[in-house]
């Protein structure tokens, strides 16, 4: 889960919520970055429809699990 916010405390809280739900929260920077993150949604929806899948997604690589 990519988390964007200008409030570091709020961002940390949301990352903890994502982790409590069994997902990995990744600090994706300031709120201004949310525009780019949200722009991925129509691309993923198109891929799911075009290839008749339900789980197309984006994978973030190169970040160690325990890095914050």
Coordinates of N, CA and C in Angstrom, one line a residue:
X1 N 0.9 -1.2 0.0 CA 0.0 0.0 0.0 C 0.9 1.2 0.0
X2 N 0.8 2.0 -1.0 CA 1.5 3.3 -1.1 C 0.8 4.3 -0.3
X3 N 1.5 5.0 0.6 CA 0.9 5.9 1.5 C 1.5 7.3 1.3
X4 N 0.7 8.3 0.9 CA 1.2 9.7 0.7 C 0.6 10.6 1.7
X5 N 1.3 11.5 2.3 CA 0.8 12.4 3.2 C 1.9 13.5 3.5
X6 N 1.4 14.7 3.9 CA 2.3 15.7 4.4 C 2.5 15.7 5.9
X7 N 1.7 14.8 6.5 CA 1.7 14.6 8.0 C 2.4 13.3 8.3
X8 N 3.6 13.4 8.8 CA 4.4 12.2 9.0 C 3.7 11.2 10.0
X9 N 3.1 11.8 11.1 CA 2.4 11.0 12.1 C 1.2 10.2 11.5
X10 N 0.4 10.9 10.7 CA -0.7 10.3 10.0 C -0.3 9.2 9.1
X11 N 0.8 9.5 8.4 CA 1.4 8.5 7.4 C 1.8 7.2 8.2
X12 N 2.5 7.4 9.3 CA 2.9 6.3 10.1 C 1.7 5.5 10.6
X13 N 0.6 6.2 11.0 CA -0.6 5.5 11.5 C -1.2 4.7 10.4
X14 N -1.3 5.2 9.2 CA -1.9 4.5 8.0 C -1.0 3.3 7.6
X15 N 0.3 3.4 7.7 CA 1.2 2.3 7.4 C 0.9 1.2 8.4
X16 N 0.8 1.6 9.7 CA 0.5 0.5 10.7 C -0.8 -0.1 10.5
X17 N -1.8 0.6 10.0 CA -3.2 0.0 9.7 C -3.0 -1.0 8.6
X18 N -2.3 -0.6 7.5 CA -2.1 -1.5 6.4 C -1.4 -2.8 6.9
X19 N -0.4 -2.7 7.7 CA 0.3 -3.8 8.2 C -0.6 -4.7 9.1
X20 N -1.5 -4.1 9.9 CA -2.4 -4.8 10.7 C -3.4 -5.6 9.9
X21 N -3.6 -5.1 8.6 CA -4.6 -5.8 7.7 C -3.8 -6.8 6.9
X22 N -2.5 -7.1 7.2 CA -1.8 -8.1 6.4 C -1.1 -7.6 5.2
X23 N -1.1 -6.3 5.0 CA -0.4 -5.7 3.8 C 0.8 -5.0 4.2
X24 N 1.6 -4.6 3.3 CA 2.8 -3.8 3.6 C 2.5 -2.3 3.2
X25 N 2.7 -1.4 4.2 CA 2.6 0.0 3.9 C 4.0 0.6 3.5
X26 N 4.0 1.4 2.5 CA 5.2 2.0 2.0 C 5.1 3.5 1.9
X27 N 6.0 4.2 2.6 CA 6.0 5.6 2.5 C 6.3 6.1 1.1
X28 N 5.3 6.7 0.5 CA 5.4 7.1 -0.9 C 5.6 8.6 -1.0
X29 N 5.9 9.3 0.1 CA 6.3 10.7 0.0 C 5.1 11.6 0.3
X30 N 5.2 12.9 -0.1 CA 4.2 13.9 0.3 C 2.9 13.7 -0.5
X31 N 1.9 14.4 0.0 CA 0.6 14.3 -0.6 C 0.6 14.6 -2.1
X32 N 1.4 15.4 -2.5 CA 1.5 15.7 -4.0 C 1.7 14.5 -4.8
X33 N 2.4 13.5 -4.2 CA 2.7 12.2 -5.0 C 1.4 11.4 -5.2
X34 N 0.4 11.7 -4.4 CA -0.9 10.9 -4.5 C -1.5 11.0 -5.9
X35 N -1.2 12.1 -6.6 CA -1.8 12.2 -8.0 C -1.2 11.1 -8.9
X36 N 0.1 10.8 -8.8 CA 0.7 9.8 -9.6 C 0.3 8.4 -9.1
X37 N 0.2 8.2 -7.8 CA -0.3 6.9 -7.3 C -1.7 6.6 -7.8
X38 N -2.6 7.6 -7.6 CA -4.0 7.4 -8.0 C -4.1 7.2 -9.6
X39 N -3.2 7.8 -10.3 CA -3.3 7.6 -11.8 C -3.0 6.2 -12.2
X40 N -2.5 5.4 -11.4 CA -2.2 4.0 -11.7 C -3.5 3.2 -11.8
X41 N -4.6 3.6 -11.1 CA -5.8 2.9 -11.0 C -6.4 2.6 -12.3
X42 N -6.6 3.6 -13.2 CA -7.2 3.3 -14.5 C -6.4 2.3 -15.3
X43 N -5.1 2.4 -15.2 CA -4.2 1.5 -15.9 C -4.4 0.1 -15.4
X44 N -4.5 -0.1 -14.1 CA -4.7 -1.5 -13.6 C -6.1 -2.0 -13.9
X45 N -7.1 -1.1 -13.9 CA -8.4 -1.6 -14.3 C -8.4 -2.0 -15.8
X46 N -7.8 -1.3 -16.6 CA -7.7 -1.7 -18.0 C -7.0 -3.0 -18.2
X47 N -5.9 -3.2 -17.5 CA -5.1 -4.5 -17.6 C -6.0 -5.6 -17.1
X48 N -6.7 -5.4 -16.0 CA -7.6 -6.5 -15.5 C -8.7 -6.8 -16.5
X49 N -9.3 -5.8 -17.2 CA -10.3 -6.1 -18.1 C -9.7 -6.7 -19.4
X50 N -8.7 -6.1 -19.9 CA -8.1 -6.6 -21.2 C -7.6 -8.0 -21.1
X51 N -7.0 -8.4 -20.0 CA -6.4 -9.8 -19.8 C -7.3 -10.7 -19.0
X52 N -8.5 -10.2 -18.7 CA -9.5 -11.0 -17.9 C -8.9 -11.6 -16.6
X53 N -8.3 -10.7 -15.9 CA -7.7 -11.1 -14.6 C -8.4 -10.1 -13.5
X54 N -8.2 -10.5 -12.3 CA -8.8 -9.7 -11.2 C -7.7 -9.2 -10.3
X55 N -6.5 -9.6 -10.5 CA -5.4 -9.2 -9.5 C -4.2 -8.5 -10.1
X56 N -4.4 -7.8 -11.2 CA -3.2 -7.1 -11.7 C -2.8 -6.0 -10.7
X57 N -1.5 -5.9 -10.5 CA -1.0 -4.9 -9.5 C 0.4 -4.4 -9.9
X58 N 0.8 -3.5 -9.0 CA 2.2 -3.0 -9.2 C 3.0 -3.5 -8.0
X59 N 4.2 -4.0 -8.3 CA 5.1 -4.5 -7.3 C 6.3 -3.5 -7.1
X60 N 6.5 -3.2 -5.9 CA 7.6 -2.3 -5.5 C 8.8 -3.2 -5.1
X61 N 9.9 -3.1 -5.8 CA 11.0 -4.0 -5.5 C 12.2 -3.2 -5.0
X62 N 13.2 -3.8 -4.4 CA 14.4 -3.2 -4.0 C 14.4 -2.6 -2.6
X63 N 13.3 -2.7 -1.9 CA 13.2 -2.2 -0.6 C 13.2 -3.3 0.4
X64 N 14.1 -3.3 1.4 CA 14.2 -4.4 2.4 C 12.9 -4.3 3.2
X65 N 12.5 -5.5 3.7 CA 11.2 -5.6 4.5 C 11.3 -4.7 5.7
X66 N 12.4 -4.6 6.4 CA 12.4 -3.9 7.7 C 12.8 -2.4 7.5
X67 N 13.0 -1.9 6.3 CA 13.4 -0.5 6.1 C 12.1 0.3 6.3
X68 N 12.2 1.5 6.9 CA 11.1 2.4 7.1 C 11.3 3.7 6.4

